[in-house]
Short mmCIF file of C-alpha atoms (C1' of nucleotides) in Angstrom, two decimals:
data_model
loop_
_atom_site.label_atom_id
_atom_site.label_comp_id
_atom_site.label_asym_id
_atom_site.label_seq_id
_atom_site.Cartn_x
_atom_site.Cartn_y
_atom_site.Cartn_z
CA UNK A 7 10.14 34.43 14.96
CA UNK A 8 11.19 30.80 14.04
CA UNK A 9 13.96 30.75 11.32
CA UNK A 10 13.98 26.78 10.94
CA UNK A 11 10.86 26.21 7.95
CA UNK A 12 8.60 23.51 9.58
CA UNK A 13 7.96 20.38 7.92
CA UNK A 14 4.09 21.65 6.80
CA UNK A 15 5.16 24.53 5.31
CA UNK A 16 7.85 22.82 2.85
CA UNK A 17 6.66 22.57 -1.00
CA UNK A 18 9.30 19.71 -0.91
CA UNK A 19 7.62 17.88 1.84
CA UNK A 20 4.45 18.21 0.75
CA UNK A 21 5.32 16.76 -2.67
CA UNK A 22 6.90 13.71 -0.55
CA UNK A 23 3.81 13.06 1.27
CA UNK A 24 1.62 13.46 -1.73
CA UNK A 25 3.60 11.12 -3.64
CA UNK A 26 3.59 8.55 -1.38
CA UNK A 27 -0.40 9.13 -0.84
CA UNK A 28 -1.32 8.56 -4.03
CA UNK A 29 0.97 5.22 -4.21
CA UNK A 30 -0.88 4.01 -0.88
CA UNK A 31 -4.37 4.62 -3.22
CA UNK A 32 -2.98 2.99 -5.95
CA UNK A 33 -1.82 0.15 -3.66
CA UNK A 34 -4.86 -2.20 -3.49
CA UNK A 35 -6.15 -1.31 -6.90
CA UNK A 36 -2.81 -2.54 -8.35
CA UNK A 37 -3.09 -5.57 -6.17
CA UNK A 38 -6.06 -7.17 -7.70
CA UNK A 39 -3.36 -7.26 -10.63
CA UNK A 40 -0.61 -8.01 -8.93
CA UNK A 41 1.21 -5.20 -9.69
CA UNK A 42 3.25 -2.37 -7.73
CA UNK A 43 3.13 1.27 -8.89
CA UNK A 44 6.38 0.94 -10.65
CA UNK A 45 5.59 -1.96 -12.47
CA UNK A 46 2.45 -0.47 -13.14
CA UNK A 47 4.39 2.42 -14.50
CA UNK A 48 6.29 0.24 -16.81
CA UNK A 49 3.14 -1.40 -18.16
CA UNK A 50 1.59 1.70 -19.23
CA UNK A 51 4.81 3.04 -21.06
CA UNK A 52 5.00 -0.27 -22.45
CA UNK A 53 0.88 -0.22 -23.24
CA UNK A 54 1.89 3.44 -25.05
CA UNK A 55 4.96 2.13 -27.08
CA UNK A 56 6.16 -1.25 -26.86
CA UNK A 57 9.45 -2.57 -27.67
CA UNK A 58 11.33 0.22 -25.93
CA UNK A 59 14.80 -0.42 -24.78
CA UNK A 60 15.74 -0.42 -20.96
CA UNK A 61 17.23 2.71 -21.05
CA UNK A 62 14.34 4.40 -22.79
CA UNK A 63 12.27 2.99 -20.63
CA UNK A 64 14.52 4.46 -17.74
CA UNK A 65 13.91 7.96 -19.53
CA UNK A 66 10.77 7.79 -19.59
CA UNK A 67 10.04 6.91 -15.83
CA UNK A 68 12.92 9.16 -14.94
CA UNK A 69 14.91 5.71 -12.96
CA UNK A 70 18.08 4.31 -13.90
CA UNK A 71 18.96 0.60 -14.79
CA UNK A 72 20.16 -0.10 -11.17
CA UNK A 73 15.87 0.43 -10.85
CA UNK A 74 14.75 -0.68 -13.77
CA UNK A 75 16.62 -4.20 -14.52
CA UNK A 76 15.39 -5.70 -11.32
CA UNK A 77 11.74 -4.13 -11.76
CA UNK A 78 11.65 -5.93 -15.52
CA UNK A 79 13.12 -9.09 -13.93
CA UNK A 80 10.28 -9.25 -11.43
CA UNK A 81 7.77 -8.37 -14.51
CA UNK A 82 9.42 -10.89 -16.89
CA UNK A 83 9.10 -14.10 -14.04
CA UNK A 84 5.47 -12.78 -14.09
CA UNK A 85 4.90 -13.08 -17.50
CA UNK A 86 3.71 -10.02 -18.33
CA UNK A 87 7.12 -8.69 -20.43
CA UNK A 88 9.76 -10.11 -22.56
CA UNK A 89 13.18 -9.54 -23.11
CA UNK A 90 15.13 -9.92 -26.38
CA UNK A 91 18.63 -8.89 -27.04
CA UNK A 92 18.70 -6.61 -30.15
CA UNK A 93 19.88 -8.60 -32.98
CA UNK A 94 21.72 -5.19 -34.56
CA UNK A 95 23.63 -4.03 -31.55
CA UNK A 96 24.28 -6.97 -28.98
CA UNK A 97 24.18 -4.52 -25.83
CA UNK A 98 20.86 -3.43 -26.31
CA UNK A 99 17.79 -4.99 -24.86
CA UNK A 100 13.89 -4.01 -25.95
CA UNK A 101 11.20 -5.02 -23.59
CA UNK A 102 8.06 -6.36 -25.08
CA UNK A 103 4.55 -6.80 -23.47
CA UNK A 104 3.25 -10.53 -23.50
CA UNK A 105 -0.19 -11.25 -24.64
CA UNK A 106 -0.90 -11.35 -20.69
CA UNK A 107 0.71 -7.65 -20.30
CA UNK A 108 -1.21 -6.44 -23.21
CA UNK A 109 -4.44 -7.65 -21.81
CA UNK A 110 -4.14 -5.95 -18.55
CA UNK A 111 -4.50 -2.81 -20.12
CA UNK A 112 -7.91 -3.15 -19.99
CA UNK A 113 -8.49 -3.36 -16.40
CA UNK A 114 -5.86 -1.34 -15.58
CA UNK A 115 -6.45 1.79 -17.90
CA UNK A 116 -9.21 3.38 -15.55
CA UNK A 117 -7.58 3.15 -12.20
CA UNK A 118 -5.99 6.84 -13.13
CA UNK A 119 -9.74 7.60 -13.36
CA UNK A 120 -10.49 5.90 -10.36
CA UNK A 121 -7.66 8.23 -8.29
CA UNK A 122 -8.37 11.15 -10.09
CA UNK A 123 -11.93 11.32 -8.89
CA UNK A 124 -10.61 10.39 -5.20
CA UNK A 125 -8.52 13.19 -5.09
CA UNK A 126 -11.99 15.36 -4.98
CA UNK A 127 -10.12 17.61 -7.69
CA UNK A 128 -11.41 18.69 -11.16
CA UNK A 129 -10.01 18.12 -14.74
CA UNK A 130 -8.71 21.16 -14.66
CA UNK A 131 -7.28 21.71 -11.14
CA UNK A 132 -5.40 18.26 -11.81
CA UNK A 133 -3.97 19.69 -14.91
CA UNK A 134 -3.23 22.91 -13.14
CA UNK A 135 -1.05 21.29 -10.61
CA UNK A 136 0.52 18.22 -13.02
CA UNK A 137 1.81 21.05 -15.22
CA UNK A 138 3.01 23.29 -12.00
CA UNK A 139 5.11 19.99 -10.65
CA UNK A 140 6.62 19.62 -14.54
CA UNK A 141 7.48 22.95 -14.05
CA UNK A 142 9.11 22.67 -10.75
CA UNK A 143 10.77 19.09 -11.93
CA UNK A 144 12.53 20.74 -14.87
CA UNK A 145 13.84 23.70 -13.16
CA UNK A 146 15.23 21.23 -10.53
CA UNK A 147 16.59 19.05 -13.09
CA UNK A 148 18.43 21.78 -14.82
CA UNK A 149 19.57 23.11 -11.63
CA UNK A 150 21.01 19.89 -11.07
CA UNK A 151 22.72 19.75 -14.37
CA UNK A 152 24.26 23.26 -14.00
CA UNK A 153 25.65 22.51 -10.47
CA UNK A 154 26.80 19.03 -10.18
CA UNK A 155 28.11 19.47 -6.46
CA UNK A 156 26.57 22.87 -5.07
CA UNK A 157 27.27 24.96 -2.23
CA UNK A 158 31.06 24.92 -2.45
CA UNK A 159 31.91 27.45 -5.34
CA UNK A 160 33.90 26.62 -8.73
CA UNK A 161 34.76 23.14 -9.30
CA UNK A 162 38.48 22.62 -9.36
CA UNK B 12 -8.37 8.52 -29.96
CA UNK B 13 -5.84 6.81 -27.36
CA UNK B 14 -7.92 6.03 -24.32
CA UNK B 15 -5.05 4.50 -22.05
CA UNK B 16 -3.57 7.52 -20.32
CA UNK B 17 -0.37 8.13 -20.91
CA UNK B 18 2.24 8.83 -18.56
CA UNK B 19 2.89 12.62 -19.36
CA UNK B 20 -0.12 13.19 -18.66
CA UNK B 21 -0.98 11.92 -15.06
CA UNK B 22 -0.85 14.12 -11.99
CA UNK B 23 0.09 10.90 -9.97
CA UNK B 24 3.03 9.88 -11.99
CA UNK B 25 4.15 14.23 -11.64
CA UNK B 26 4.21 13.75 -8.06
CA UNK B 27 6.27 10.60 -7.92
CA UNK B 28 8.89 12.15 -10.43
CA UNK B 29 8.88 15.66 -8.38
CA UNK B 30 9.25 14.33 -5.54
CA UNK B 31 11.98 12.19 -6.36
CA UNK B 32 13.19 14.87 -8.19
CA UNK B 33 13.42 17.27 -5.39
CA UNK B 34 14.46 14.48 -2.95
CA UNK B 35 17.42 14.48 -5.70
CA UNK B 36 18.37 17.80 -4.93
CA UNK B 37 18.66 17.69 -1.43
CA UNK B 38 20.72 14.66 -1.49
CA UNK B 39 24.19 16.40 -2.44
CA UNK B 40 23.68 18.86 0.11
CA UNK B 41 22.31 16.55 2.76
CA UNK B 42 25.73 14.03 1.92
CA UNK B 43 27.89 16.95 3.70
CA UNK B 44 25.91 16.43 7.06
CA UNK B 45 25.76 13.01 6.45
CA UNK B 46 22.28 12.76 6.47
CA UNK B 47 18.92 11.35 3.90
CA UNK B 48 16.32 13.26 3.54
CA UNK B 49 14.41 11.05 5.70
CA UNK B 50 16.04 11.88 8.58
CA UNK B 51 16.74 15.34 7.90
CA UNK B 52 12.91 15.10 8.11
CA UNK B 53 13.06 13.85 11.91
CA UNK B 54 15.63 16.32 12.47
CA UNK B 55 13.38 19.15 11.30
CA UNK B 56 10.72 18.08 13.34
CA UNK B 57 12.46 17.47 16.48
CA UNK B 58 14.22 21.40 16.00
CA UNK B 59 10.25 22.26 15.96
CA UNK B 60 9.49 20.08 18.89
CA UNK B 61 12.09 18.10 21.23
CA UNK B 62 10.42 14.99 22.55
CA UNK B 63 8.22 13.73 20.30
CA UNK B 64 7.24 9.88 20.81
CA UNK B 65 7.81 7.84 17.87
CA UNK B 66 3.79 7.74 17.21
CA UNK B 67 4.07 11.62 16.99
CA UNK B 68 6.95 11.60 14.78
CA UNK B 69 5.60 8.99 12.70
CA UNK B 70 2.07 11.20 12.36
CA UNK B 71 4.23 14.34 11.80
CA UNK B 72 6.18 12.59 8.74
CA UNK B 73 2.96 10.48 7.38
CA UNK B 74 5.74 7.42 8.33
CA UNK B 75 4.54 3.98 10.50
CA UNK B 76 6.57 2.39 13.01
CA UNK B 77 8.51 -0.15 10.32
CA UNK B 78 10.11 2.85 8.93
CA UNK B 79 10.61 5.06 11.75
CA UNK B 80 12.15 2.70 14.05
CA UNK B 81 15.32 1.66 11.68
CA UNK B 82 15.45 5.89 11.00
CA UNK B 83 15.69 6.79 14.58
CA UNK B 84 18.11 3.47 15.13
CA UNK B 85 20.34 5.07 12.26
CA UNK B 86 20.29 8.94 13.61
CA UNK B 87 20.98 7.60 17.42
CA UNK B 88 24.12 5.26 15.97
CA UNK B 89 25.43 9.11 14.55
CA UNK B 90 24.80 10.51 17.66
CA UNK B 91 22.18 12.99 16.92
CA UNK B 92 19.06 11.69 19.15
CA UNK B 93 18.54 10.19 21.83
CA UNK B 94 15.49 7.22 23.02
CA UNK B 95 14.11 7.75 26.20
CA UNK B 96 11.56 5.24 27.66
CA UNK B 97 8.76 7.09 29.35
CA UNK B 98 8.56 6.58 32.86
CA UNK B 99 4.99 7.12 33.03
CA UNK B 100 4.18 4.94 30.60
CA UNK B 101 6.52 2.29 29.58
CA UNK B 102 5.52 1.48 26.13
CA UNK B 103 6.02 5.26 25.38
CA UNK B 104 9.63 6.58 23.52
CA UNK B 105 10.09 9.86 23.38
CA UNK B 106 13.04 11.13 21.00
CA UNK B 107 15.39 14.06 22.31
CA UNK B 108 18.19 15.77 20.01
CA UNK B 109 21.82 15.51 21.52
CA UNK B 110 23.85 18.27 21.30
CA UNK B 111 25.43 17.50 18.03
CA UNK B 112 21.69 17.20 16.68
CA UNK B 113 20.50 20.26 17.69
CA UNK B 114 23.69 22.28 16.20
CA UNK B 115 23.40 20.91 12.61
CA UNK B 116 20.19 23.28 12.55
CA UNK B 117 22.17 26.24 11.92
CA UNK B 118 23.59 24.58 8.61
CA UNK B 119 20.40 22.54 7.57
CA UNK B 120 17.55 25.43 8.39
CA UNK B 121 18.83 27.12 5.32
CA UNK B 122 18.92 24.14 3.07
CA UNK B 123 14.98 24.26 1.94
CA UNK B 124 15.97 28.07 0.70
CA UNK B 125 18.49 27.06 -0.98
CA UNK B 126 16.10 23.97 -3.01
CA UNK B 127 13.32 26.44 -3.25
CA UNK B 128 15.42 28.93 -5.05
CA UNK B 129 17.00 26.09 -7.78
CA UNK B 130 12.86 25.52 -8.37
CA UNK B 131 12.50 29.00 -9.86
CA UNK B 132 9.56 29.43 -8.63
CA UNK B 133 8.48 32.51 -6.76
CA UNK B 134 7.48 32.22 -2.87
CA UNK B 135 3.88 32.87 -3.41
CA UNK B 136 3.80 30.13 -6.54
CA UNK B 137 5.54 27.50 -4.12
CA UNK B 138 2.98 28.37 -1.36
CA UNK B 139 0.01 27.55 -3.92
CA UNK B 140 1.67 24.65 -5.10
CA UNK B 141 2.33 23.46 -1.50
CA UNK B 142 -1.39 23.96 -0.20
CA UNK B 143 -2.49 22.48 -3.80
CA UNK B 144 -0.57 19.31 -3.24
CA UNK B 145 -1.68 18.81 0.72
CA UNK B 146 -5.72 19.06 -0.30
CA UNK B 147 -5.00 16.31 -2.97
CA UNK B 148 -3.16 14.45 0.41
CA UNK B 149 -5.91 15.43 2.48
CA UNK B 150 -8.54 14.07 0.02
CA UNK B 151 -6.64 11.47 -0.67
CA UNK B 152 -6.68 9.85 2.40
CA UNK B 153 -10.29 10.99 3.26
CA UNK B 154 -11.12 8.65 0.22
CA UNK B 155 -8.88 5.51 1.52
CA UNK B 156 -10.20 6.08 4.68
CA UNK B 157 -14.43 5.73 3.81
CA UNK B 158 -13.24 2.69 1.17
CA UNK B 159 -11.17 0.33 2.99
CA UNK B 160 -10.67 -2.00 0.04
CA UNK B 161 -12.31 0.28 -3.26
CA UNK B 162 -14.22 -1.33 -6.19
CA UNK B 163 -15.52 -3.90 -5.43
CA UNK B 164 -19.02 -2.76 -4.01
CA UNK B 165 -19.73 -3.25 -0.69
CA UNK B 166 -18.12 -5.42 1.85
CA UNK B 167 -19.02 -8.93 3.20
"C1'" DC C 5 -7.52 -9.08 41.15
"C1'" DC C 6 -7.73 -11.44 36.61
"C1'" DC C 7 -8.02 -11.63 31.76
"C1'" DG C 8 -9.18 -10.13 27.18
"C1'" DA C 9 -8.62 -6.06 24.32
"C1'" DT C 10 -5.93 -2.26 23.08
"C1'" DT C 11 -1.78 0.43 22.35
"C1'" DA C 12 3.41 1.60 21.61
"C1'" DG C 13 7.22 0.27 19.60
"C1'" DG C 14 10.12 -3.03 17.24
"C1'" DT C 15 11.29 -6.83 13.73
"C1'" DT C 16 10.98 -9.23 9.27
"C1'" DG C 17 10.42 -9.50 4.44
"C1'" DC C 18 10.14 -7.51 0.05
"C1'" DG C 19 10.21 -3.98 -3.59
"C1'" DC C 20 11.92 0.02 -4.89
"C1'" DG C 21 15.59 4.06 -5.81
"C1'" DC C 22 20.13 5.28 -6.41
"C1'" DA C 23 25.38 5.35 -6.16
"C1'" DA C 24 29.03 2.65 -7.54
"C1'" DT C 25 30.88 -0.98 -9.98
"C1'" DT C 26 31.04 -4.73 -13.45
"C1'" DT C 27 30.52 -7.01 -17.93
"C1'" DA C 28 29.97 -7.06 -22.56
"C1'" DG C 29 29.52 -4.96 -26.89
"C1'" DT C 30 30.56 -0.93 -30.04
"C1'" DT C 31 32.98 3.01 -31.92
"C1'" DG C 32 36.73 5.97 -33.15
"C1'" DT C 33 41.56 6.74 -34.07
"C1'" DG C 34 45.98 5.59 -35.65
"C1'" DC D 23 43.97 -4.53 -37.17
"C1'" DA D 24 44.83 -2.86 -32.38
"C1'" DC D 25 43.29 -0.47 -28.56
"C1'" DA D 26 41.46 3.09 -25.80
"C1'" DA D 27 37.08 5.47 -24.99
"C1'" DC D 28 32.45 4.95 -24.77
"C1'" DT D 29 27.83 2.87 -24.17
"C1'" DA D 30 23.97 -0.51 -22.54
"C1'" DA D 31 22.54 -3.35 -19.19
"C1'" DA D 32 23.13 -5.84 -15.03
"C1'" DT D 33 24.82 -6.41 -10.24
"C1'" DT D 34 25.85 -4.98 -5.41
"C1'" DG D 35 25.02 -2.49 -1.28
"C1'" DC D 36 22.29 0.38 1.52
"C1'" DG D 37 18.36 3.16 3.10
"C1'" DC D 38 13.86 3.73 2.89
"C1'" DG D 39 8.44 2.55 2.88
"C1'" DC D 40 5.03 -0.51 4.04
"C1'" DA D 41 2.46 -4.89 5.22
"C1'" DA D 42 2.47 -8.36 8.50
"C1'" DC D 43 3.72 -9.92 12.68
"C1'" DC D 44 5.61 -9.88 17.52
"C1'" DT D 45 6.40 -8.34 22.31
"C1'" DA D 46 5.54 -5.75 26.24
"C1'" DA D 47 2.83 -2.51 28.78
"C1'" DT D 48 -1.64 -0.51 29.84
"C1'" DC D 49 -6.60 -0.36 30.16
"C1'" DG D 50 -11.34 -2.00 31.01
"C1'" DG D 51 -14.81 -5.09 32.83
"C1'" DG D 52 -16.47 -8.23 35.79
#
DNA sequence: CCCGATTAGGTTGCGCGCAATTTAGTTGTG
DNA sequence: CACAACTAAATTGCGCGCAACCTAATCGGG
């Protein structure tokens, strides 16, 4: 019997490889508009509330500013956001979608469709398994939180 | 009725945060072998197979040459593998563990238990999960492989 | 044997993703 | 008011991940 887990049986690596699948399917759908899956990301957080700040923005794609700030530099020089410096407290900074950002919504709305029917998968199976990975995403998270340096017992 | 899908609600965008996520999770317990998960990835599959060419390893991690290259440059600088030009056939590489290589199995088999366990998830949940996600991969690529460049009818 | 096509691997360039640090603005306490 | 603690965003550095390109070796016809 084999102790070491191969690489196809791992959950972990299977979520790896489907992740970056899907991001190869979005590729040359989000190229027609320019756009990479993050900035894509962006857009439609942006298309769902606009005006968030940076770090909500962060929260809501789960990536900090180190990720973000050069993402919404790349999207402002393409004229698709704006950023304005919060008049009330100086430190924050709300990103706002252009009249060109806004307008890609359009096109850009049905390319979930567009993946969701290449992944051969019904409504519900897609559902099934978006709600398993939240699952497995929060327990990891709060793992995370409770052990900020496992393996090694107490922290000093 | 919002017809732009929002982000909570895509499959896609649950894979790219799990899988971050979980890629999250292995990092502070990867740091003490000093290694990414990336090539703790190569290490798992060379403790499943010595040898492998780079082609092989790159088809065994879903990774192309650009990638796998630098990786293998990185893990040979630490001393863990080894590049060995064919002699049969000179274009070929295959990729051998040193010593040091093949002992860090002992400490990093049992790291996937350990993630697996912080999930919460049950064996036979992470199982379902794990053959859920790989028939989305599967029909994933089955789809960018019939449509070369999608939607926009048929080619020239 | 020669030469075009193919294949294996590597390099370059760019956009993430994240740790660590920096800068600037705000808040809380005396 | 002064000043330390905190917060928001940006910057730096490094390792992917992938497209595009390059080089060298092999293969396939004629």
């Amino acid at each position: 019997m084999d102790v070491t887990p191969r690489l196809r049986e791992q959950a972990c690596f299977a979520m790896y490889t489907a992740s970056r699948a899907v991001i190869g399917l979005y590729r040359p759908l989000l190229d027609r508009l320019g756009l990479t899956y993050p900035q894509f990301l962006v857009l439609m957080a942006l298309w769902e509330t606009d005006g968030l700040t940076v770090t909500a923005l962060g929260d809501a794609l789960q990536l900090d500013s180190g990720t973000v700030s050069p993402l919404l530099k790349r999207l402002e020089a393409a004229g698709l956001v704006e950023r304005r410096r919060e008049s009330g407290d100086e430190r924050r900074v709300t990103v706002h979608l252009t009249a060109d950002g806004a307008a890609l919504e359009r096109q850009g709305c049905e390319i979930p469709q567009i993946v969701g029917s290449a992944s051969g998968m019904s409504y519900e199976e897609l559902i099934a398994l978006r709600d398993k990975l939240n699952e497995f995403t929060e327990a990891v998270r709060g793992y995370q939180a409770a052990e900020p340096s496992p393996g090694r017992g107490a922290a000093s």
